[in-house]
PDB file of C-alpha atoms in Angstrom:
ATOM      1  CA  MET F   1      38.629  74.226  21.292  1.00 53.00           C
ATOM      2  CA  PRO F   2      41.662  75.749  20.374  1.00 59.00           C
ATOM      3  CA  THR F   3      43.798  77.916  22.626  1.00 63.00           C
ATOM      4  CA  ILE F   4      45.725  81.081  21.896  1.00 67.00           C
ATOM      5  CA  PRO F   5      49.086  80.391  22.102  1.00 65.00           C
ATOM      6  CA  ASP F   6      50.895  82.986  24.748  1.00 65.00           C
ATOM      7  CA  ASP F   7      53.911  84.904  24.157  1.00 64.00           C
ATOM      8  CA  ASP F   8      56.264  82.126  25.395  1.00 74.00           C
ATOM      9  CA  GLU F   9      54.881  79.649  22.875  1.00 81.00           C
ATOM     10  CA  LEU F  10      54.883  81.966  19.918  1.00 82.00           C
ATOM     11  CA  GLU F  11      58.584  82.833  20.915  1.00 83.00           C
ATOM     12  CA  LEU F  12      59.397  79.007  20.757  1.00 87.00           C
ATOM     13  CA  ILE F  13      57.962  78.937  17.455  1.00 87.00           C
ATOM     14  CA  ARG F  14      60.108  81.433  16.100  1.00 89.00           C
ATOM     15  CA  ARG F  15      63.141  80.005  17.326  1.00 90.00           C
ATOM     16  CA  SER F  16      62.545  76.157  16.512  1.00 91.00           C
ATOM     17  CA  GLY F  17      61.636  77.642  12.836  1.00 91.00           C
ATOM     18  CA  VAL F  18      64.804  79.182  12.678  1.00 93.00           C
ATOM     19  CA  ALA F  19      66.745  76.098  13.887  1.00 92.00           C
ATOM     20  CA  LEU F  20      64.817  73.891  11.283  1.00 93.00           C
ATOM     21  CA  ARG F  21      65.434  76.208   8.622  1.00 93.00           C
ATOM     22  CA  MET F  22      69.306  75.765   9.318  1.00 94.00           C
ATOM     23  CA  GLY F  23      68.941  72.072   9.174  1.00 92.00           C
ATOM     24  CA  ARG F  24      66.992  72.561   5.713  1.00 92.00           C
ATOM     25  CA  LEU F  25      69.815  74.563   4.216  1.00 92.00           C
ATOM     26  CA  SER F  26      72.380  72.164   5.387  1.00 91.00           C
ATOM     27  CA  LEU F  27      70.513  69.032   4.294  1.00 90.00           C
ATOM     28  CA  SER F  28      69.746  70.443   0.815  1.00 87.00           C
ATOM     29  CA  SER F  29      73.254  71.135   0.628  1.00 86.00           C
ATOM     30  CA  GLY F  30      74.461  67.596   0.888  1.00 82.00           C
ATOM     31  CA  THR F  31      75.945  67.167   4.370  1.00 83.00           C
ATOM     32  CA  GLY F  32      75.170  64.044   6.374  1.00 81.00           C
ATOM     33  CA  SER F  33      72.324  63.699   8.821  1.00 83.00           C
ATOM     34  CA  TYR F  34      74.601  63.769  11.635  1.00 85.00           C
ATOM     35  CA  ARG F  35      76.003  67.201  10.931  1.00 87.00           C
ATOM     36  CA  VAL F  36      72.738  68.375  10.234  1.00 90.00           C
ATOM     37  CA  LYS F  37      71.468  67.501  14.085  1.00 91.00           C
ATOM     38  CA  ALA F  38      74.697  69.023  15.072  1.00 90.00           C
ATOM     39  CA  SER F  39      73.978  72.350  13.406  1.00 92.00           C
ATOM     40  CA  MET F  40      70.533  72.821  14.189  1.00 92.00           C
ATOM     41  CA  ALA F  41      71.233  71.854  17.952  1.00 92.00           C
ATOM     42  CA  ARG F  42      73.897  74.425  18.379  1.00 93.00           C
ATOM     43  CA  VAL F  43      71.584  77.105  16.753  1.00 93.00           C
ATOM     44  CA  ALA F  44      68.716  76.044  18.768  1.00 91.00           C
ATOM     45  CA  LYS F  45      70.951  76.342  21.967  1.00 91.00           C
ATOM     46  CA  ALA F  46      72.238  79.780  21.474  1.00 91.00           C
ATOM     47  CA  LEU F  47      68.603  80.734  20.894  1.00 90.00           C
ATOM     48  CA  GLY F  48      67.629  79.596  24.212  1.00 89.00           C
ATOM     49  CA  VAL F  49      65.946  76.385  23.069  1.00 88.00           C
ATOM     50  CA  GLU F  50      66.389  74.031  26.487  1.00 88.00           C
ATOM     51  CA  ARG F  51      66.113  70.541  24.438  1.00 90.00           C
ATOM     52  CA  HIS F  52      66.277  69.992  20.621  1.00 90.00           C
ATOM     53  CA  GLU F  53      65.734  66.691  19.287  1.00 91.00           C
ATOM     54  CA  ALA F  54      65.670  65.588  15.352  1.00 90.00           C
ATOM     55  CA  HIS F  55      65.254  62.774  12.992  1.00 91.00           C
ATOM     56  CA  VAL F  56      66.873  63.457   9.659  1.00 89.00           C
ATOM     57  CA  THR F  57      66.395  61.241   6.894  1.00 85.00           C
ATOM     58  CA  LEU F  58      67.521  62.020   3.104  1.00 80.00           C
ATOM     59  CA  THR F  59      64.724  64.288   2.229  1.00 83.00           C
ATOM     60  CA  GLU F  60      62.689  65.153   5.682  1.00 89.00           C
ATOM     61  CA  ILE F  61      63.840  66.531   8.801  1.00 92.00           C
ATOM     62  CA  THR F  62      61.238  66.388  11.929  1.00 92.00           C
ATOM     63  CA  THR F  63      62.236  68.277  14.869  1.00 92.00           C
ATOM     64  CA  THR F  64      60.965  68.796  18.607  1.00 91.00           C
ATOM     65  CA  SER F  65      62.290  71.742  20.719  1.00 91.00           C
ATOM     66  CA  HIS F  66      61.296  72.365  24.332  1.00 90.00           C
ATOM     67  CA  ARG F  67      61.137  75.255  26.477  1.00 86.00           C
ATOM     68  CA  GLY F  68      59.890  75.742  29.856  1.00 83.00           C
ATOM     69  CA  ARG F  69      56.483  73.867  29.598  1.00 82.00           C
ATOM     70  CA  SER F  70      56.133  74.257  25.956  1.00 83.00           C
ATOM     71  CA  PHE F  71      57.236  72.101  23.026  1.00 86.00           C
ATOM     72  CA  ARG F  72      56.800  72.285  19.335  1.00 88.00           C
ATOM     73  CA  THR F  73      57.380  69.504  16.866  1.00 91.00           C
ATOM     74  CA  GLU F  74      57.762  70.421  13.183  1.00 91.00           C
ATOM     75  CA  VAL F  75      58.582  68.511   9.922  1.00 91.00           C
ATOM     76  CA  THR F  76      60.132  69.913   6.782  1.00 90.00           C
ATOM     77  CA  GLU F  77      60.905  68.150   3.110  1.00 88.00           C
ATOM     78  CA  VAL F  78      63.941  68.934   0.938  1.00 85.00           C
ATOM     79  CA  ARG F  79      62.528  68.505  -2.452  1.00 79.00           C
ATOM     80  CA  THR F  80      65.965  69.587  -4.315  1.00 76.00           C
ATOM     81  CA  ILE F  81      69.105  67.832  -3.079  1.00 74.00           C
ATOM     82  CA  GLY F  82      72.628  68.643  -4.447  1.00 76.00           C
ATOM     83  CA  VAL F  83      76.128  69.293  -3.273  1.00 80.00           C
ATOM     84  CA  ASN F  84      77.133  72.969  -2.347  1.00 84.00           C
ATOM     85  CA  THR F  85      80.260  73.170  -0.298  1.00 86.00           C
ATOM     86  CA  ASP F  86      80.346  76.831  -0.305  1.00 89.00           C
ATOM     87  CA  ARG F  87      77.177  76.860   1.230  1.00 91.00           C
ATOM     88  CA  LEU F  88      77.998  74.071   3.869  1.00 91.00           C
ATOM     89  CA  ALA F  89      81.197  76.045   4.680  1.00 92.00           C
ATOM     90  CA  GLU F  90      78.967  78.970   5.599  1.00 93.00           C
ATOM     91  CA  LEU F  91      76.384  77.416   7.528  1.00 93.00           C
ATOM     92  CA  GLU F  92      79.317  75.811   9.726  1.00 92.00           C
ATOM     93  CA  LEU F  93      80.952  79.004  10.321  1.00 93.00           C
ATOM     94  CA  LEU F  94      77.704  80.499  11.340  1.00 92.00           C
ATOM     95  CA  ALA F  95      77.127  77.593  13.623  1.00 91.00           C
ATOM     96  CA  GLN F  96      80.736  77.999  15.244  1.00 91.00           C
ATOM     97  CA  ASP F  97      79.831  81.722  15.279  1.00 91.00           C
ATOM     98  CA  VAL F  98      76.458  81.473  17.436  1.00 91.00           C
ATOM     99  CA  GLU F  99      78.127  78.614  19.643  1.00 88.00           C
ATOM    100  CA  ARG F 100      81.191  81.248  20.359  1.00 90.00           C
ATOM    101  CA  ARG F 101      78.485  84.190  21.121  1.00 85.00           C
ATOM    102  CA  GLY F 102      76.487  81.994  23.664  1.00 81.00           C
ATOM    103  CA  GLU F 103      73.529  83.696  23.102  1.00 86.00           C
ATOM    104  CA  VAL F 104      71.857  85.221  19.605  1.00 87.00           C
ATOM    105  CA  THR F 105      68.482  86.588  18.747  1.00 89.00           C
ATOM    106  CA  VAL F 106      66.484  85.168  16.051  1.00 89.00           C
ATOM    107  CA  GLU F 107      66.652  88.067  13.547  1.00 92.00           C
ATOM    108  CA  HIS F 108      70.480  87.803  13.664  1.00 92.00           C
ATOM    109  CA  VAL F 109      70.390  83.985  12.747  1.00 92.00           C
ATOM    110  CA  ASP F 110      67.532  84.676  10.399  1.00 92.00           C
ATOM    111  CA  ALA F 111      69.190  87.498   8.410  1.00 93.00           C
ATOM    112  CA  GLU F 112      72.730  85.284   8.406  1.00 93.00           C
ATOM    113  CA  LEU F 113      70.542  82.549   6.694  1.00 94.00           C
ATOM    114  CA  ASP F 114      68.876  84.842   4.258  1.00 93.00           C
ATOM    115  CA  ARG F 115      72.468  85.754   3.253  1.00 94.00           C
ATOM    116  CA  ILE F 116      73.831  82.526   3.010  1.00 93.00           C
ATOM    117  CA  ALA F 117      70.724  81.131   0.976  1.00 91.00           C
ATOM    118  CA  LYS F 118      70.753  84.283  -1.562  1.00 91.00           C
ATOM    119  CA  LYS F 119      74.513  83.769  -1.984  1.00 89.00           C
ATOM    120  CA  PRO F 120      75.228  83.050  -5.672  1.00 88.00           C
ATOM    121  CA  PRO F 121      77.234  79.921  -6.917  1.00 85.00           C
ATOM    122  CA  LEU F 122      81.039  80.366  -6.866  1.00 84.00           C
ATOM    123  CA  TYR F 123      81.570  79.217 -10.467  1.00 86.00           C
ATOM    124  CA  PRO F 124      79.210  79.870 -13.790  1.00 89.00           C
ATOM    125  CA  THR F 125      77.261  77.237 -15.387  1.00 89.00           C
ATOM    126  CA  TRP F 126      79.839  77.314 -18.137  1.00 90.00           C
ATOM    127  CA  LEU F 127      83.188  77.083 -16.060  1.00 91.00           C
ATOM    128  CA  ASN F 128      81.392  73.952 -14.075  1.00 89.00           C
ATOM    129  CA  ALA F 129      80.690  72.146 -17.239  1.00 91.00           C
ATOM    130  CA  MET F 130      84.225  72.498 -18.688  1.00 93.00           C
ATOM    131  CA  TRP F 131      85.825  70.851 -15.413  1.00 90.00           C
ATOM    132  CA  SER F 132      83.204  68.577 -15.570  1.00 90.00           C
ATOM    133  CA  ALA F 133      84.067  67.694 -19.313  1.00 91.00           C
ATOM    134  CA  LEU F 134      87.842  67.485 -18.403  1.00 92.00           C
ATOM    135  CA  ALA F 135      87.323  65.275 -15.862  1.00 90.00           C
ATOM    136  CA  CYS F 136      85.457  62.639 -17.745  1.00 90.00           C
ATOM    137  CA  ALA F 137      87.929  62.945 -20.740  1.00 91.00           C
ATOM    138  CA  ALA F 138      90.618  62.219 -17.973  1.00 90.00           C
ATOM    139  CA  PHE F 139      88.651  59.084 -17.015  1.00 88.00           C
ATOM    140  CA  ALA F 140      88.264  58.137 -20.557  1.00 89.00           C
ATOM    141  CA  PHE F 141      92.027  58.447 -21.259  1.00 89.00           C
ATOM    142  CA  LEU F 142      92.492  55.980 -17.885  1.00 87.00           C
ATOM    143  CA  ASN F 143      90.046  53.584 -19.668  1.00 83.00           C
ATOM    144  CA  GLY F 144      92.764  53.501 -22.687  1.00 84.00           C
ATOM    145  CA  ALA F 145      90.315  55.460 -24.800  1.00 83.00           C
ATOM    146  CA  GLY F 146      92.086  57.458 -28.012  1.00 84.00           C
ATOM    147  CA  PRO F 147      92.049  60.921 -29.083  1.00 87.00           C
ATOM    148  CA  VAL F 148      88.277  60.534 -31.041  1.00 87.00           C
ATOM    149  CA  GLU F 149      86.834  59.001 -27.680  1.00 87.00           C
ATOM    150  CA  ILE F 150      88.551  61.355 -25.357  1.00 89.00           C
ATOM    151  CA  LEU F 151      87.199  64.565 -27.397  1.00 91.00           C
ATOM    152  CA  GLY F 152      83.747  62.786 -27.839  1.00 90.00           C
ATOM    153  CA  ALA F 153      83.686  62.234 -23.837  1.00 90.00           C
ATOM    154  CA  MET F 154      84.534  65.923 -23.417  1.00 92.00           C
ATOM    155  CA  LEU F 155      81.963  66.901 -25.331  1.00 92.00           C
ATOM    156  CA  GLY F 156      79.065  64.687 -24.074  1.00 92.00           C
ATOM    157  CA  ALA F 157      80.040  65.394 -20.649  1.00 92.00           C
ATOM    158  CA  GLY F 158      80.280  69.091 -21.043  1.00 92.00           C
ATOM    159  CA  LEU F 159      77.226  69.098 -22.472  1.00 93.00           C
ATOM    160  CA  GLY F 160      74.998  66.948 -20.311  1.00 92.00           C
ATOM    161  CA  GLN F 161      76.653  68.656 -17.127  1.00 92.00           C
ATOM    162  CA  GLY F 162      75.584  72.260 -18.426  1.00 92.00           C
ATOM    163  CA  LEU F 163      72.191  70.986 -19.039  1.00 92.00           C
ATOM    164  CA  ARG F 164      72.089  69.660 -15.712  1.00 90.00           C
ATOM    165  CA  ARG F 165      73.435  72.286 -13.846  1.00 89.00           C
ATOM    166  CA  THR F 166      71.066  74.660 -15.438  1.00 90.00           C
ATOM    167  CA  MET F 167      67.808  72.653 -14.843  1.00 88.00           C
ATOM    168  CA  MET F 168      68.692  71.775 -11.229  1.00 84.00           C
ATOM    169  CA  HIS F 169      69.286  75.378 -10.310  1.00 82.00           C
ATOM    170  CA  ARG F 170      65.575  76.212 -11.893  1.00 84.00           C
ATOM    171  CA  GLY F 171      64.156  73.418  -9.407  1.00 77.00           C
ATOM    172  CA  PHE F 172      63.318  70.800 -11.706  1.00 83.00           C
ATOM    173  CA  ASN F 173      63.048  67.026 -10.584  1.00 78.00           C
ATOM    174  CA  GLN F 174      66.412  65.835  -9.775  1.00 78.00           C
ATOM    175  CA  PHE F 175      65.916  62.063 -11.408  1.00 81.00           C
ATOM    176  CA  GLY F 176      64.184  63.628 -14.416  1.00 86.00           C
ATOM    177  CA  VAL F 177      67.081  65.928 -14.869  1.00 87.00           C
ATOM    178  CA  SER F 178      69.772  63.173 -14.445  1.00 86.00           C
ATOM    179  CA  MET F 179      67.979  60.854 -17.042  1.00 90.00           C
ATOM    180  CA  LEU F 180      67.857  63.729 -19.149  1.00 92.00           C
ATOM    181  CA  ALA F 181      71.353  64.999 -19.174  1.00 91.00           C
ATOM    182  CA  GLY F 182      72.716  61.019 -19.520  1.00 90.00           C
ATOM    183  CA  ALA F 183      70.824  60.947 -22.797  1.00 91.00           C
ATOM    184  CA  VAL F 184      72.133  64.071 -23.998  1.00 92.00           C
ATOM    185  CA  SER F 185      75.517  63.238 -23.023  1.00 92.00           C
ATOM    186  CA  SER F 186      75.250  59.893 -24.704  1.00 90.00           C
ATOM    187  CA  LEU F 187      73.855  61.142 -27.755  1.00 92.00           C
ATOM    188  CA  ALA F 188      76.407  63.857 -28.288  1.00 92.00           C
ATOM    189  CA  TYR F 189      78.969  61.484 -27.973  1.00 89.00           C
ATOM    190  CA  LEU F 190      77.440  59.163 -30.656  1.00 88.00           C
ATOM    191  CA  GLY F 191      76.908  61.796 -32.859  1.00 89.00           C
ATOM    192  CA  PHE F 192      80.467  63.086 -32.800  1.00 88.00           C
ATOM    193  CA  VAL F 193      81.718  59.627 -33.205  1.00 86.00           C
ATOM    194  CA  HIS F 194      79.382  59.017 -36.041  1.00 85.00           C
ATOM    195  CA  VAL F 195      79.891  62.269 -37.926  1.00 86.00           C
ATOM    196  CA  LEU F 196      83.945  61.600 -37.815  1.00 81.00           C
ATOM    197  CA  THR F 197      82.925  58.132 -39.648  1.00 78.00           C
ATOM    198  CA  PHE F 198      82.208  60.410 -42.666  1.00 78.00           C
ATOM    199  CA  THR F 199      85.737  61.723 -42.674  1.00 78.00           C
ATOM    200  CA  GLY F 200      87.355  58.083 -42.651  1.00 71.00           C
ATOM    201  CA  VAL F 201      87.708  57.654 -39.132  1.00 69.00           C
ATOM    202  CA  ASN F 202      86.959  54.502 -37.984  1.00 69.00           C
ATOM    203  CA  GLY F 203      87.568  51.975 -35.418  1.00 65.00           C
ATOM    204  CA  PRO F 204      85.863  50.782 -31.939  1.00 71.00           C
ATOM    205  CA  HIS F 205      84.782  54.183 -29.696  1.00 72.00           C
ATOM    206  CA  GLU F 206      83.505  52.028 -26.870  1.00 75.00           C
ATOM    207  CA  ALA F 207      86.096  53.359 -24.507  1.00 76.00           C
ATOM    208  CA  GLY F 208      84.531  56.801 -24.453  1.00 81.00           C
ATOM    209  CA  TYR F 209      80.722  55.834 -24.140  1.00 81.00           C
ATOM    210  CA  VAL F 210      80.660  55.211 -20.442  1.00 84.00           C
ATOM    211  CA  ALA F 211      83.043  58.368 -19.533  1.00 86.00           C
ATOM    212  CA  ALA F 212      80.721  60.761 -21.289  1.00 86.00           C
ATOM    213  CA  ALA F 213      78.335  60.305 -18.443  1.00 86.00           C
ATOM    214  CA  LEU F 214      80.970  59.533 -15.741  1.00 84.00           C
ATOM    215  CA  PHE F 215      79.930  63.359 -14.376  1.00 84.00           C
ATOM    216  CA  LEU F 216      76.454  61.674 -13.298  1.00 82.00           C
ATOM    217  CA  VAL F 217      78.457  59.467 -10.704  1.00 79.00           C
ATOM    218  CA  PRO F 218      79.635  62.201  -7.979  1.00 63.00           C
ATOM    219  CA  GLY F 219      81.753  60.735  -5.048  1.00 58.00           C
ATOM    220  CA  PHE F 220      80.294  63.160  -2.464  1.00 48.00           C
ATOM    221  CA  PRO F 221      77.077  61.463  -1.565  1.00 52.00           C
ATOM    222  CA  TRP F 222      78.939  58.471  -1.744  1.00 50.00           C
ATOM    223  CA  SER F 223      81.317  59.471   0.944  1.00 55.00           C
ATOM    224  CA  ARG F 224      78.339  61.266   2.912  1.00 54.00           C
ATOM    225  CA  ALA F 225      76.571  57.748   2.919  1.00 51.00           C
ATOM    226  CA  ARG F 226      80.097  55.974   4.088  1.00 52.00           C
ATOM    227  CA  TRP F 227      80.096  58.387   6.922  1.00 52.00           C
ATOM    228  CA  THR F 228      76.502  58.658   7.887  1.00 53.00           C
ATOM    229  CA  TRP F 229      76.590  54.345   8.903  1.00 49.00           C
ATOM    230  CA  PRO F 230      79.115  54.600  11.647  1.00 52.00           C
ATOM    231  CA  SER F 231      77.356  57.078  13.369  1.00 50.00           C
ATOM    232  CA  TRP F 232      74.165  55.189  13.949  1.00 47.00           C
ATOM    233  CA  THR F 233      72.104  57.273  11.615  1.00 50.00           C
ATOM    234  CA  SER F 234      71.561  54.996   8.435  1.00 48.00           C
ATOM    235  CA  PRO F 235      68.323  56.131   7.421  1.00 51.00           C
ATOM    236  CA  PRO F 236      69.644  58.785   4.908  1.00 50.00           C
ATOM    237  CA  GLY F 237      72.799  56.550   4.446  1.00 47.00           C
ATOM    238  CA  TRP F 238      71.009  54.026   2.385  1.00 44.00           C
ATOM    239  CA  PRO F 239      69.508  56.330  -0.277  1.00 47.00           C
ATOM    240  CA  ALA F 240      72.516  58.272  -0.453  1.00 48.00           C
ATOM    241  CA  TRP F 241      74.524  54.816  -1.193  1.00 43.00           C
ATOM    242  CA  ARG F 242      71.946  53.715  -3.804  1.00 41.00           C
ATOM    243  CA  THR F 243      71.723  57.214  -5.770  1.00 43.00           C
ATOM    244  CA  ARG F 244      75.737  57.948  -5.653  1.00 42.00           C
TER     245      ARG F 244
END
């Protein structure tokens, strides 16, 4: 027969939920499992949780919080994974703040997490796409591409990253968005060089084809995987390495 939780158990539910939310925001922003565990542990301790244990993978977090004779185990799934270093910085400052205070309320941490979650991106979509386009054009230059290939790579990467950024912020599937963005950037590059053939600009243009889609190969997940392995938390490290 189910029992009604007492006040202590209800309070533990509130506190463990806030700590888990801290970890969920951290994981979805692209940080490693060690930092996810550390941030949750600091928040849980400041909230009065006596012992907090967590298991973190690439897309899931399982936590158990202990307080007195009560404990609570929770599982959450992160469906959308990206890189948001501004949010990571805000979460780290929050973890440092609650650790310095020593004791905080659930309402305070929850309000801070609401503020961080609702904070808009630092840069608009068009600026983000422009910098990606310039970076891919620079890679095309390093690969020995000429002016035509560099311009084509810039056009393809800009359109692909703009589409990718827009769809990811609307919650579409990450893998589907990546495939679509890659197809758009490749087709835009091929269309650009094909149009130029009618103006008499001929020659090999392979040097810029790969560069137009290099925005899909970020270094942040690769670095995350590399630093996850030495901390003996390899489950999230292997997927991050494979999807870099």
